mmCIF file of C-alpha atoms in Angstrom:
data_model
loop_
_atom_site.group_PDB
_atom_site.id
_atom_site.type_symbol
_atom_site.label_atom_id
_atom_site.label_comp_id
_atom_site.label_asym_id
_atom_site.label_seq_id
_atom_site.Cartn_x
_atom_site.Cartn_y
_atom_site.Cartn_z
ATOM 1 C CA MET A 1 -2.745 5.109 24.579
ATOM 2 C CA LYS A 2 -0.235 3.054 22.626
ATOM 3 C CA LYS A 3 0.778 4.611 19.319
ATOM 4 C CA PRO A 4 -0.195 2.195 16.510
ATOM 5 C CA GLU A 5 2.453 0.919 14.156
ATOM 6 C CA LEU A 6 2.339 2.388 10.647
ATOM 7 C CA LEU A 7 2.771 -0.570 8.294
ATOM 8 C CA ALA A 8 3.771 0.130 4.686
ATOM 9 C CA PRO A 9 3.774 -1.935 1.483
ATOM 10 C CA ALA A 10 7.126 -2.784 -0.103
ATOM 11 C CA GLY A 11 6.727 -4.063 -3.647
ATOM 12 C CA ASN A 12 10.482 -4.009 -4.264
ATOM 13 C CA LEU A 13 13.708 -2.907 -2.583
ATOM 14 C CA GLU A 14 13.435 0.705 -3.721
ATOM 15 C CA LYS A 15 9.881 0.996 -2.384
ATOM 16 C CA LEU A 16 11.017 -0.550 0.904
ATOM 17 C CA LYS A 17 13.683 2.128 1.302
ATOM 18 C CA ILE A 18 11.182 4.865 0.440
ATOM 19 C CA ALA A 19 8.685 3.501 2.988
ATOM 20 C CA VAL A 20 11.338 3.399 5.715
ATOM 21 C CA LEU A 21 12.674 6.891 5.015
ATOM 22 C CA TYR A 22 9.216 8.461 4.739
ATOM 23 C CA GLY A 23 8.138 7.232 8.153
ATOM 24 C CA ALA A 24 6.969 3.601 8.267
ATOM 25 C CA ASP A 25 7.380 1.649 11.513
ATOM 26 C CA ALA A 26 7.230 -1.644 9.625
ATOM 27 C CA VAL A 27 6.993 -2.923 6.055
ATOM 28 C CA TYR A 28 5.533 -6.034 4.494
ATOM 29 C CA LEU A 29 6.864 -7.709 1.370
ATOM 30 C CA GLY A 30 6.635 -10.881 -0.662
ATOM 31 C CA GLY A 31 9.254 -13.360 -1.777
ATOM 32 C CA GLN A 32 9.323 -15.040 -5.163
ATOM 33 C CA ASN A 33 6.796 -17.631 -3.986
ATOM 34 C CA TYR A 34 3.713 -18.014 -1.753
ATOM 35 C CA GLY A 35 2.490 -14.409 -1.734
ATOM 36 C CA LEU A 36 -0.772 -12.899 -2.981
ATOM 37 C CA ARG A 37 0.911 -10.420 -5.341
ATOM 38 C CA ALA A 38 2.475 -12.647 -7.990
ATOM 39 C CA PHE A 39 2.755 -9.838 -10.540
ATOM 40 C CA THR A 40 4.644 -7.266 -8.502
ATOM 41 C CA ASP A 41 8.463 -7.294 -8.530
ATOM 42 C CA ASN A 42 8.716 -9.234 -5.265
ATOM 43 C CA PHE A 43 12.014 -10.031 -3.556
ATOM 44 C CA THR A 44 14.756 -12.542 -4.206
ATOM 45 C CA PHE A 45 16.339 -13.806 -1.011
ATOM 46 C CA GLU A 46 19.343 -11.554 -1.672
ATOM 47 C CA GLU A 47 17.056 -8.516 -2.007
ATOM 48 C CA MET A 48 15.124 -9.608 1.065
ATOM 49 C CA GLN A 49 18.355 -9.725 3.056
ATOM 50 C CA ALA A 50 19.293 -6.235 1.846
ATOM 51 C CA GLY A 51 15.798 -4.988 2.697
ATOM 52 C CA VAL A 52 15.834 -6.463 6.200
ATOM 53 C CA ASP A 53 19.303 -5.034 6.850
ATOM 54 C CA PHE A 54 18.231 -1.577 5.657
ATOM 55 C CA ALA A 55 14.986 -1.606 7.637
ATOM 56 C CA HIS A 56 16.595 -2.837 10.852
ATOM 57 C CA LYS A 57 19.195 -0.074 10.584
ATOM 58 C CA TYR A 58 16.273 2.326 11.119
ATOM 59 C CA ASN A 59 14.540 0.099 13.740
ATOM 60 C CA VAL A 60 11.824 -0.775 11.221
ATOM 61 C CA LYS A 61 10.356 -4.284 11.233
ATOM 62 C CA VAL A 62 9.867 -6.534 8.191
ATOM 63 C CA TYR A 63 7.029 -9.013 7.672
ATOM 64 C CA VAL A 64 7.005 -11.482 4.765
ATOM 65 C CA THR A 65 3.838 -12.729 3.076
ATOM 66 C CA VAL A 66 3.277 -16.490 2.879
ATOM 67 C CA ASN A 67 -0.476 -16.120 2.549
ATOM 68 C CA ILE A 68 -1.714 -17.958 -0.535
ATOM 69 C CA PHE A 69 -4.276 -20.729 -0.108
ATOM 70 C CA PHE A 70 -1.990 -23.735 -0.384
ATOM 71 C CA HIS A 71 -2.607 -26.787 -2.548
ATOM 72 C CA ASN A 72 -0.571 -29.961 -2.033
ATOM 73 C CA ASP A 73 1.979 -29.050 -4.702
ATOM 74 C CA ASP A 74 2.541 -25.657 -3.099
ATOM 75 C CA LEU A 75 3.909 -27.332 0.019
ATOM 76 C CA ASN A 76 6.936 -28.610 -1.898
ATOM 77 C CA GLY A 77 9.779 -26.300 -0.989
ATOM 78 C CA LEU A 78 7.829 -24.438 1.703
ATOM 79 C CA ILE A 79 9.967 -25.449 4.695
ATOM 80 C CA PRO A 80 13.300 -24.347 3.120
ATOM 81 C CA HIS A 81 11.549 -21.114 2.119
ATOM 82 C CA LEU A 82 10.426 -20.455 5.698
ATOM 83 C CA LYS A 83 13.833 -21.327 7.123
ATOM 84 C CA LYS A 84 15.522 -18.928 4.723
ATOM 85 C CA ILE A 85 13.161 -16.117 5.801
ATOM 86 C CA ALA A 86 14.067 -16.849 9.429
ATOM 87 C CA GLU A 87 17.795 -16.955 8.616
ATOM 88 C CA ILE A 88 17.546 -13.575 6.877
ATOM 89 C CA GLY A 89 16.169 -12.100 10.101
ATOM 90 C CA ALA A 90 12.639 -11.104 9.132
ATOM 91 C CA ASP A 91 10.436 -10.239 12.093
ATOM 92 C CA GLY A 92 7.379 -12.253 11.115
ATOM 93 C CA ILE A 93 5.401 -13.967 8.382
ATOM 94 C CA ILE A 94 1.850 -13.298 7.230
ATOM 95 C CA VAL A 95 -0.131 -16.525 6.737
ATOM 96 C CA SER A 96 -3.722 -17.507 6.019
ATOM 97 C CA ASP A 97 -3.674 -21.323 5.972
ATOM 98 C CA PRO A 98 -4.041 -23.263 9.262
ATOM 99 C CA GLY A 99 -1.682 -25.914 7.910
ATOM 100 C CA ILE A 100 1.016 -23.302 7.440
ATOM 101 C CA VAL A 101 0.414 -22.062 10.991
ATOM 102 C CA MET A 102 1.082 -25.594 12.212
ATOM 103 C CA LEU A 103 4.191 -26.093 10.077
ATOM 104 C CA ALA A 104 5.657 -22.677 10.837
ATOM 105 C CA ARG A 105 5.261 -23.129 14.604
ATOM 106 C CA LYS A 106 7.198 -26.368 14.343
ATOM 107 C CA GLU A 107 9.892 -25.399 11.842
ATOM 108 C CA VAL A 108 10.500 -21.665 12.458
ATOM 109 C CA PRO A 109 9.240 -20.866 15.968
ATOM 110 C CA GLU A 110 11.387 -17.715 16.035
ATOM 111 C CA LEU A 111 9.163 -16.065 13.410
ATOM 112 C CA GLU A 112 6.053 -14.229 14.622
ATOM 113 C CA LEU A 113 2.866 -15.505 12.995
ATOM 114 C CA HIS A 114 0.512 -12.853 11.630
ATOM 115 C CA LEU A 115 -2.845 -14.092 10.368
ATOM 116 C CA SER A 116 -3.775 -12.609 6.986
ATOM 117 C CA THR A 117 -7.030 -10.795 6.315
ATOM 118 C CA GLN A 118 -7.669 -13.684 3.891
ATOM 119 C CA ALA A 119 -8.593 -15.766 6.933
ATOM 120 C CA ASN A 120 -11.540 -13.340 7.417
ATOM 121 C CA THR A 121 -11.470 -13.014 11.205
ATOM 122 C CA THR A 122 -14.681 -11.156 12.021
ATOM 123 C CA ASN A 123 -15.290 -11.892 15.722
ATOM 124 C CA TRP A 124 -13.502 -12.125 19.070
ATOM 125 C CA ALA A 125 -14.044 -15.890 19.444
ATOM 126 C CA SER A 126 -12.165 -16.578 16.197
ATOM 127 C CA ALA A 127 -9.421 -14.211 17.319
ATOM 128 C CA CYS A 128 -9.063 -16.112 20.606
ATOM 129 C CA PHE A 129 -8.947 -19.429 18.725
ATOM 130 C CA TRP A 130 -6.057 -18.255 16.546
ATOM 131 C CA TYR A 131 -4.272 -16.873 19.593
ATOM 132 C CA GLU A 132 -4.357 -20.337 21.150
ATOM 133 C CA GLN A 133 -2.782 -21.718 17.945
ATOM 134 C CA GLY A 134 0.240 -19.475 18.403
ATOM 135 C CA VAL A 135 -0.754 -16.521 16.213
ATOM 136 C CA LYS A 136 0.729 -13.277 17.571
ATOM 137 C CA ARG A 137 -1.175 -10.836 15.350
ATOM 138 C CA ILE A 138 -4.469 -10.902 13.481
ATOM 139 C CA ILE A 139 -5.113 -8.731 10.446
ATOM 140 C CA LEU A 140 -8.830 -8.253 10.889
ATOM 141 C CA ALA A 141 -11.321 -8.627 8.053
ATOM 142 C CA ARG A 142 -12.083 -5.393 6.223
ATOM 143 C CA GLU A 143 -15.808 -5.987 6.673
ATOM 144 C CA LEU A 144 -15.820 -4.823 10.307
ATOM 145 C CA SER A 145 -17.127 -1.585 11.788
ATOM 146 C CA LEU A 146 -15.119 0.447 14.296
ATOM 147 C CA GLN A 147 -17.520 -0.684 17.033
ATOM 148 C CA GLU A 148 -16.993 -4.350 16.175
ATOM 149 C CA ILE A 149 -13.223 -3.844 16.257
ATOM 150 C CA LYS A 150 -13.468 -2.223 19.688
ATOM 151 C CA GLU A 151 -15.406 -5.219 20.991
ATOM 152 C CA ILE A 152 -12.826 -7.641 19.579
ATOM 153 C CA ARG A 153 -10.093 -5.632 21.308
ATOM 154 C CA GLU A 154 -11.978 -5.702 24.627
ATOM 155 C CA LYS A 155 -12.563 -9.477 24.517
ATOM 156 C CA THR A 156 -9.145 -10.710 23.366
ATOM 157 C CA PRO A 157 -5.807 -11.057 25.216
ATOM 158 C CA ARG A 158 -3.906 -7.769 25.260
ATOM 159 C CA ASP A 159 -0.738 -9.425 23.958
ATOM 160 C CA LEU A 160 -2.630 -10.509 20.835
ATOM 161 C CA MET A 161 -1.864 -7.744 18.354
ATOM 162 C CA LEU A 162 -4.642 -6.504 16.074
ATOM 163 C CA GLU A 163 -4.010 -4.939 12.669
ATOM 164 C CA VAL A 164 -6.454 -3.123 10.380
ATOM 165 C CA PHE A 165 -6.303 -1.551 6.947
ATOM 166 C CA ILE A 166 -6.362 2.223 6.978
ATOM 167 C CA HIS A 167 -5.733 3.087 3.317
ATOM 168 C CA GLY A 168 -5.738 1.528 -0.143
ATOM 169 C CA ALA A 169 -7.718 -0.464 -2.685
ATOM 170 C CA MET A 170 -10.808 -2.358 -1.539
ATOM 171 C CA CYS A 171 -11.694 -5.861 -2.739
ATOM 172 C CA ILE A 172 -15.317 -6.451 -3.767
ATOM 173 C CA SER A 173 -15.225 -9.993 -2.349
ATOM 174 C CA TYR A 174 -15.430 -10.977 1.303
ATOM 175 C CA SER A 175 -11.926 -10.668 2.757
ATOM 176 C CA GLY A 176 -10.486 -11.082 -0.710
ATOM 177 C CA ARG A 177 -11.917 -14.573 -1.232
ATOM 178 C CA CYS A 178 -12.733 -14.099 -4.898
ATOM 179 C CA LEU A 179 -13.499 -16.714 -7.564
ATOM 180 C CA LEU A 180 -14.201 -14.284 -10.412
ATOM 181 C CA SER A 181 -10.601 -14.304 -11.591
ATOM 182 C CA ASN A 182 -10.498 -18.134 -11.630
ATOM 183 C CA TYR A 183 -13.738 -18.340 -13.588
ATOM 184 C CA MET A 184 -13.120 -15.584 -16.116
ATOM 185 C CA ALA A 185 -9.353 -15.543 -16.618
ATOM 186 C CA TYR A 186 -8.150 -18.904 -15.203
ATOM 187 C CA ARG A 187 -5.977 -16.993 -12.728
ATOM 188 C CA ASP A 188 -6.362 -17.855 -9.044
ATOM 189 C CA SER A 189 -6.641 -14.713 -6.945
ATOM 190 C CA ASN A 190 -6.125 -16.786 -3.808
ATOM 191 C CA ARG A 191 -2.741 -17.893 -5.106
ATOM 192 C CA GLY A 192 -1.529 -14.437 -6.059
ATOM 193 C CA GLU A 193 -2.661 -14.178 -9.690
ATOM 194 C CA CYS A 194 -5.781 -11.982 -9.584
ATOM 195 C CA ALA A 195 -6.791 -10.508 -12.968
ATOM 196 C CA HIS A 196 -8.954 -7.853 -11.225
ATOM 197 C CA PRO A 197 -12.237 -8.621 -13.038
ATOM 198 C CA CYS A 198 -14.011 -6.412 -10.488
ATOM 199 C CA ARG A 199 -12.546 -3.468 -12.413
ATOM 200 C CA TRP A 200 -13.998 -4.604 -15.770
ATOM 201 C CA LYS A 201 -16.993 -3.167 -17.611
ATOM 202 C CA TYR A 202 -20.063 -5.443 -17.763
ATOM 203 C CA TYR A 203 -23.178 -5.921 -19.916
ATOM 204 C CA LEU A 204 -26.229 -8.169 -19.569
ATOM 205 C CA MET A 205 -27.363 -10.698 -22.184
ATOM 206 C CA GLU A 206 -30.824 -12.283 -22.076
ATOM 207 C CA GLU A 207 -30.871 -16.060 -22.659
ATOM 208 C CA GLN A 208 -33.160 -15.959 -25.723
ATOM 209 C CA ARG A 209 -31.280 -13.052 -27.324
ATOM 210 C CA PRO A 210 -27.678 -14.255 -27.741
ATOM 211 C CA GLY A 211 -25.319 -11.531 -28.899
ATOM 212 C CA GLU A 212 -27.732 -8.772 -27.894
ATOM 213 C CA TYR A 213 -25.933 -6.955 -25.121
ATOM 214 C CA LEU A 214 -27.831 -4.762 -22.695
ATOM 215 C CA PRO A 215 -25.912 -2.112 -20.749
ATOM 216 C CA VAL A 216 -25.997 -2.317 -16.970
ATOM 217 C CA PHE A 217 -26.821 1.073 -15.507
ATOM 218 C CA GLU A 218 -26.465 2.350 -11.965
ATOM 219 C CA ASP A 219 -28.316 5.667 -11.868
ATOM 220 C CA ASP A 220 -27.158 6.255 -15.450
ATOM 221 C CA ARG A 221 -23.574 6.613 -14.265
ATOM 222 C CA GLY A 222 -21.982 3.616 -15.924
ATOM 223 C CA THR A 223 -21.439 -0.128 -15.965
ATOM 224 C CA TYR A 224 -18.504 -0.798 -13.644
ATOM 225 C CA ILE A 225 -20.795 -2.452 -11.127
ATOM 226 C CA LEU A 226 -18.093 -4.136 -8.985
ATOM 227 C CA ASN A 227 -15.601 -1.255 -8.938
ATOM 228 C CA SER A 228 -15.042 -0.077 -5.347
ATOM 229 C CA LYS A 229 -13.633 3.248 -4.254
ATOM 230 C CA ASP A 230 -10.337 3.247 -2.336
ATOM 231 C CA LEU A 231 -10.226 3.242 1.456
ATOM 232 C CA CYS A 232 -8.918 6.456 3.027
ATOM 233 C CA MET A 233 -9.029 7.153 6.764
ATOM 234 C CA ILE A 234 -6.541 10.037 6.989
ATOM 235 C CA HIS A 235 -9.297 12.299 8.340
ATOM 236 C CA LYS A 236 -10.364 9.734 10.987
ATOM 237 C CA ILE A 237 -7.146 9.121 12.914
ATOM 238 C CA PRO A 238 -8.656 9.726 16.404
ATOM 239 C CA GLU A 239 -11.486 7.271 15.739
ATOM 240 C CA MET A 240 -9.025 4.662 14.472
ATOM 241 C CA VAL A 241 -6.707 5.078 17.470
ATOM 242 C CA GLU A 242 -9.622 4.725 19.889
ATOM 243 C CA THR A 243 -10.291 1.174 18.675
ATOM 244 C CA GLY A 244 -7.111 0.114 20.482
ATOM 245 C CA VAL A 245 -5.580 -1.748 17.525
ATOM 246 C CA ASP A 246 -1.812 -2.162 17.282
ATOM 247 C CA SER A 247 -1.137 -1.566 13.597
ATOM 248 C CA PHE A 248 -2.464 0.605 10.749
ATOM 249 C CA LYS A 249 -1.855 -1.051 7.396
ATOM 250 C CA ILE A 250 -1.460 0.658 4.014
ATOM 251 C CA GLU A 251 -2.414 -1.438 0.973
ATOM 252 C CA GLY A 252 -0.340 -1.127 -2.190
ATOM 253 C CA ARG A 253 2.575 -3.446 -2.958
ATOM 254 C CA MET A 254 1.833 -2.973 -6.664
ATOM 255 C CA LYS A 255 1.612 0.820 -6.347
ATOM 256 C CA SER A 256 4.359 3.286 -7.277
ATOM 257 C CA VAL A 257 7.216 4.790 -5.301
ATOM 258 C CA HIS A 258 5.309 8.089 -5.479
ATOM 259 C CA TYR A 259 2.239 6.483 -3.876
ATOM 260 C CA VAL A 260 4.259 4.908 -1.057
ATOM 261 C CA ALA A 261 6.054 8.173 -0.242
ATOM 262 C CA SER A 262 2.944 10.374 -0.370
ATOM 263 C CA VAL A 263 0.677 8.101 1.658
ATOM 264 C CA ILE A 264 3.217 7.081 4.297
ATOM 265 C CA LYS A 265 4.375 10.635 4.973
ATOM 266 C CA ALA A 266 0.797 11.917 5.307
ATOM 267 C CA TYR A 267 -0.233 9.212 7.793
ATOM 268 C CA ARG A 268 3.060 9.526 9.691
ATOM 269 C CA GLU A 269 2.448 13.247 10.228
ATOM 270 C CA ALA A 270 -1.209 12.723 11.143
ATOM 271 C CA ILE A 271 -0.475 10.001 13.714
ATOM 272 C CA ASP A 272 2.445 11.893 15.259
ATOM 273 C CA THR A 273 0.444 15.120 15.428
ATOM 274 C CA TYR A 274 -2.407 13.357 17.217
ATOM 275 C CA PHE A 275 -0.151 11.768 19.818
ATOM 276 C CA LYS A 276 1.626 15.029 20.589
ATOM 277 C CA ALA A 277 -1.607 16.575 21.883
ATOM 278 C CA PRO A 278 -4.744 14.436 21.434
ATOM 279 C CA GLN A 279 -7.028 17.031 23.020
ATOM 280 C CA ASN A 280 -5.874 19.751 20.611
ATOM 281 C CA TYR A 281 -5.660 17.614 17.482
ATOM 282 C CA LYS A 282 -6.903 19.150 14.252
ATOM 283 C CA PHE A 283 -6.964 17.501 10.870
ATOM 284 C CA ASN A 284 -4.621 19.163 8.385
ATOM 285 C CA PRO A 285 -6.193 19.221 4.878
ATOM 286 C CA GLN A 286 -2.688 19.259 3.394
ATOM 287 C CA TRP A 287 -2.300 15.587 4.343
ATOM 288 C CA LEU A 288 -5.212 14.648 2.105
ATOM 289 C CA ARG A 289 -3.993 16.930 -0.693
ATOM 290 C CA ASP A 290 -0.602 15.221 -0.633
ATOM 291 C CA ILE A 291 -2.229 11.780 -0.794
ATOM 292 C CA GLU A 292 -4.347 12.908 -3.738
ATOM 293 C CA LYS A 293 -1.222 13.897 -5.673
ATOM 294 C CA SER A 294 -0.392 10.210 -6.100
ATOM 295 C CA SER A 295 -2.469 7.959 -8.346
ATOM 296 C CA HIS A 296 -5.760 7.108 -6.621
ATOM 297 C CA ARG A 297 -9.458 6.404 -7.020
ATOM 298 C CA GLU A 298 -12.224 8.276 -5.252
ATOM 299 C CA PHE A 299 -12.208 7.601 -1.517
ATOM 300 C CA THR A 300 -14.489 5.798 0.936
ATOM 301 C CA THR A 301 -14.430 4.888 4.641
ATOM 302 C CA GLY A 302 -15.338 1.296 3.766
ATOM 303 C CA PHE A 303 -17.194 -0.620 6.491
ATOM 304 C CA TYR A 304 -15.916 1.398 9.443
ATOM 305 C CA PHE A 305 -19.037 3.540 9.887
ATOM 306 C CA GLY A 306 -21.602 1.102 8.512
ATOM 307 C CA LYS A 307 -22.092 -1.094 5.490
ATOM 308 C CA PRO A 308 -21.070 0.489 2.185
ATOM 309 C CA THR A 309 -23.800 1.732 -0.160
ATOM 310 C CA GLY A 310 -23.946 2.520 -3.846
ATOM 311 C CA LEU A 311 -22.073 5.706 -3.063
ATOM 312 C CA ASP A 312 -18.978 3.652 -2.258
ATOM 313 C CA GLN A 313 -18.710 2.338 -5.822
ATOM 314 C CA ILE A 314 -17.345 3.961 -8.992
ATOM 315 C CA TYR A 315 -19.608 3.343 -11.981
ATOM 316 C CA GLY A 316 -18.236 5.488 -14.783
ATOM 317 C CA ASN A 317 -14.784 3.956 -15.330
ATOM 318 C CA SER A 318 -12.089 1.860 -13.687
ATOM 319 C CA SER A 319 -9.177 4.233 -14.210
ATOM 320 C CA TYR A 320 -7.209 6.076 -11.563
ATOM 321 C CA ILE A 321 -7.207 9.801 -10.902
ATOM 322 C CA ARG A 322 -3.766 11.108 -11.851
ATOM 323 C CA GLU A 323 -3.264 14.822 -11.266
ATOM 324 C CA TYR A 324 0.521 14.681 -10.876
ATOM 325 C CA ASP A 325 3.325 12.819 -12.650
ATOM 326 C CA PHE A 326 6.278 11.370 -10.767
ATOM 327 C CA VAL A 327 9.202 12.681 -12.836
ATOM 328 C CA GLY A 328 12.337 12.045 -10.813
ATOM 329 C CA LEU A 329 14.081 10.871 -7.660
ATOM 330 C CA VAL A 330 17.015 12.649 -6.024
ATOM 331 C CA VAL A 331 20.099 10.425 -5.920
ATOM 332 C CA ASP A 332 22.582 12.869 -4.402
ATOM 333 C CA TYR A 333 22.871 16.519 -3.391
ATOM 334 C CA LYS A 334 25.876 18.858 -3.369
ATOM 335 C CA GLU A 335 25.046 21.430 -0.729
ATOM 336 C CA ASP A 336 27.882 23.812 -1.607
ATOM 337 C CA LYS A 337 26.655 24.141 -5.191
ATOM 338 C CA LYS A 338 22.945 23.572 -4.465
ATOM 339 C CA LEU A 339 22.968 20.896 -7.165
ATOM 340 C CA ALA A 340 20.731 17.829 -7.030
ATOM 341 C CA LEU A 341 21.591 14.708 -9.010
ATOM 342 C CA VAL A 342 18.226 13.367 -10.178
ATOM 343 C CA GLU A 343 17.261 10.039 -11.754
ATOM 344 C CA GLN A 344 14.520 10.627 -14.336
ATOM 345 C CA ARG A 345 11.279 8.617 -14.083
ATOM 346 C CA ASN A 346 9.170 10.565 -16.607
ATOM 347 C CA ARG A 347 10.217 13.120 -19.207
ATOM 348 C CA PHE A 348 10.626 16.696 -17.959
ATOM 349 C CA CYS A 349 12.171 19.844 -19.422
ATOM 350 C CA VAL A 350 13.588 23.287 -18.747
ATOM 351 C CA GLY A 351 10.812 25.809 -18.063
ATOM 352 C CA GLU A 352 8.522 23.389 -16.217
ATOM 353 C CA VAL A 353 7.448 23.902 -12.605
ATOM 354 C CA ILE A 354 8.460 20.926 -10.460
ATOM 355 C CA GLU A 355 7.503 20.154 -6.863
ATOM 356 C CA PHE A 356 10.178 18.683 -4.585
ATOM 357 C CA PHE A 357 8.659 16.384 -1.962
ATOM 358 C CA GLY A 358 10.999 14.850 0.609
ATOM 359 C CA PRO A 359 10.978 12.572 3.670
ATOM 360 C CA LYS A 360 11.348 15.524 6.033
ATOM 361 C CA GLY A 361 10.136 19.110 6.027
ATOM 362 C CA GLU A 362 7.840 21.024 3.714
ATOM 363 C CA SER A 363 7.676 20.489 -0.026
ATOM 364 C CA PHE A 364 8.457 23.353 -2.389
ATOM 365 C CA SER A 365 7.967 24.137 -6.071
ATOM 366 C CA GLN A 366 10.325 25.843 -8.479
ATOM 367 C CA ARG A 367 10.716 26.423 -12.188
ATOM 368 C CA ILE A 368 13.589 24.547 -13.817
ATOM 369 C CA GLU A 369 15.854 27.206 -15.262
ATOM 370 C CA LYS A 370 18.675 24.901 -16.386
ATOM 371 C CA LEU A 371 19.464 21.196 -16.707
ATOM 372 C CA TRP A 372 22.832 19.473 -17.069
ATOM 373 C CA ASP A 373 23.747 15.891 -17.916
ATOM 374 C CA GLU A 374 26.220 13.983 -15.743
ATOM 375 C CA ASN A 375 29.121 15.310 -17.807
ATOM 376 C CA GLY A 376 28.132 18.907 -17.132
ATOM 377 C CA ASN A 377 26.666 19.559 -20.589
ATOM 378 C CA GLU A 378 23.629 21.825 -20.592
ATOM 379 C CA ILE A 379 20.481 20.134 -21.940
ATOM 380 C CA ASP A 380 16.871 21.171 -22.543
ATOM 381 C CA CYS A 381 15.071 17.962 -21.488
ATOM 382 C CA ALA A 382 15.521 14.663 -19.669
ATOM 383 C CA PRO A 383 13.787 12.294 -22.109
ATOM 384 C CA HIS A 384 15.435 8.947 -21.339
ATOM 385 C CA PRO A 385 14.223 6.494 -18.670
ATOM 386 C CA GLN A 386 16.425 6.625 -15.555
ATOM 387 C CA GLN A 387 18.639 9.266 -17.174
ATOM 388 C CA ARG A 388 20.646 11.132 -14.545
ATOM 389 C CA VAL A 389 20.626 14.930 -14.696
ATOM 390 C CA MET A 390 21.615 17.800 -12.426
ATOM 391 C CA ILE A 391 19.271 20.558 -11.252
ATOM 392 C CA LYS A 392 20.033 23.624 -9.160
ATOM 393 C CA THR A 393 17.508 23.772 -6.312
ATOM 394 C CA GLU A 394 16.248 26.799 -4.400
ATOM 395 C CA PHE A 395 16.279 24.860 -1.113
ATOM 396 C CA PRO A 396 18.337 21.894 0.136
ATOM 397 C CA VAL A 397 17.056 18.415 -0.717
ATOM 398 C CA SER A 398 18.109 14.916 0.304
ATOM 399 C CA PRO A 399 18.426 11.522 -1.417
ATOM 400 C CA TYR A 400 15.060 9.873 -2.114
ATOM 401 C CA CYS A 401 13.342 13.252 -2.417
ATOM 402 C CA ILE A 402 10.631 12.949 -5.089
ATOM 403 C CA LEU A 403 10.100 15.316 -8.015
ATOM 404 C CA ARG A 404 6.519 15.588 -9.283
ATOM 405 C CA ARG A 405 4.789 17.765 -11.857
ATOM 406 C CA LYS A 406 1.177 18.850 -12.067
ATOM 407 C CA ARG A 407 -0.338 17.446 -15.244
ATOM 408 C CA ASP A 408 -1.712 20.747 -16.547
ATOM 409 C CA ASN A 409 1.669 22.419 -15.986
#
């Protein structure tokens, strides 16, 4: 069996570095234009170059999104954009528009073409069609079962790579083709500006009773009727591997550094553990516990084992479950003094119990006995955003180690 690539989201340069260090085989990111996440930080070309250089140093690949549904005006400036991505040295681009497939093959043939899930490829015949157009990888529609994916793998050329989502937010609309945002907020989700109306609370109004709002109930649990649970397949790694796909994709370019680190490390360990001894593989519940420490919704297996039911929706609210706060990131570590230089991300103080969670090894928790500012002055709290403080640690840590605190601590 070929070990699938673990593909991580990179919403900005810091998240890219975290994804690489915590175990990703590849990352995907968006430039300032043409991607479906217009409201994340995204990358300037200078940041993209730095990201590609950093990733390639660790033999990690970089794919760039160019996957909006293009209108005529969007084509202005596209070719220079594609040529710059190729010049930077990215490994491929993610596209959804057949016109862009045509233009990219002509103008930047050195870039691999990956077909976005937005193109909703749901059968082997479509996959073969795109292969003949020069597409090297297809990101399959999320609406497929594991059995359907196996059949697509069996009936397509082996050098056509297949990619599937394994974790992250689910879209209520077929392969993300949603018009709700256009209609209700004048923001085109297919051009990167989704307002996420599927997460809103809804009421009914009868035509002859204007202004008289009737609540929409689903088993008396609430009115968030379009609000899907998040996909999580950490406990189904063997079943996912057996489909024969080439890449496992994590959703979340708008998610936090904490999310990227927690999810990538858990799936990295699960995949590696399986491939060490498939016959003796056992799921480690700690992987799921670590994932749950980052912000998340309730989990579902999506379409993989059959069509979702009412149990795959969240009706009571649209908020995330947040049991831990991301409070800091290690910048440097002085081993001789056991002192970590930490950049604050949320306020924390002396006396609190903090968990240190790093790219390698086991996490550990300790009570903060003392804090110092960068000048060596003892302080009680780190209240300022991105304030740098020093903490004595019980065990060695490394740069990009995450500090998190349980909320009821």
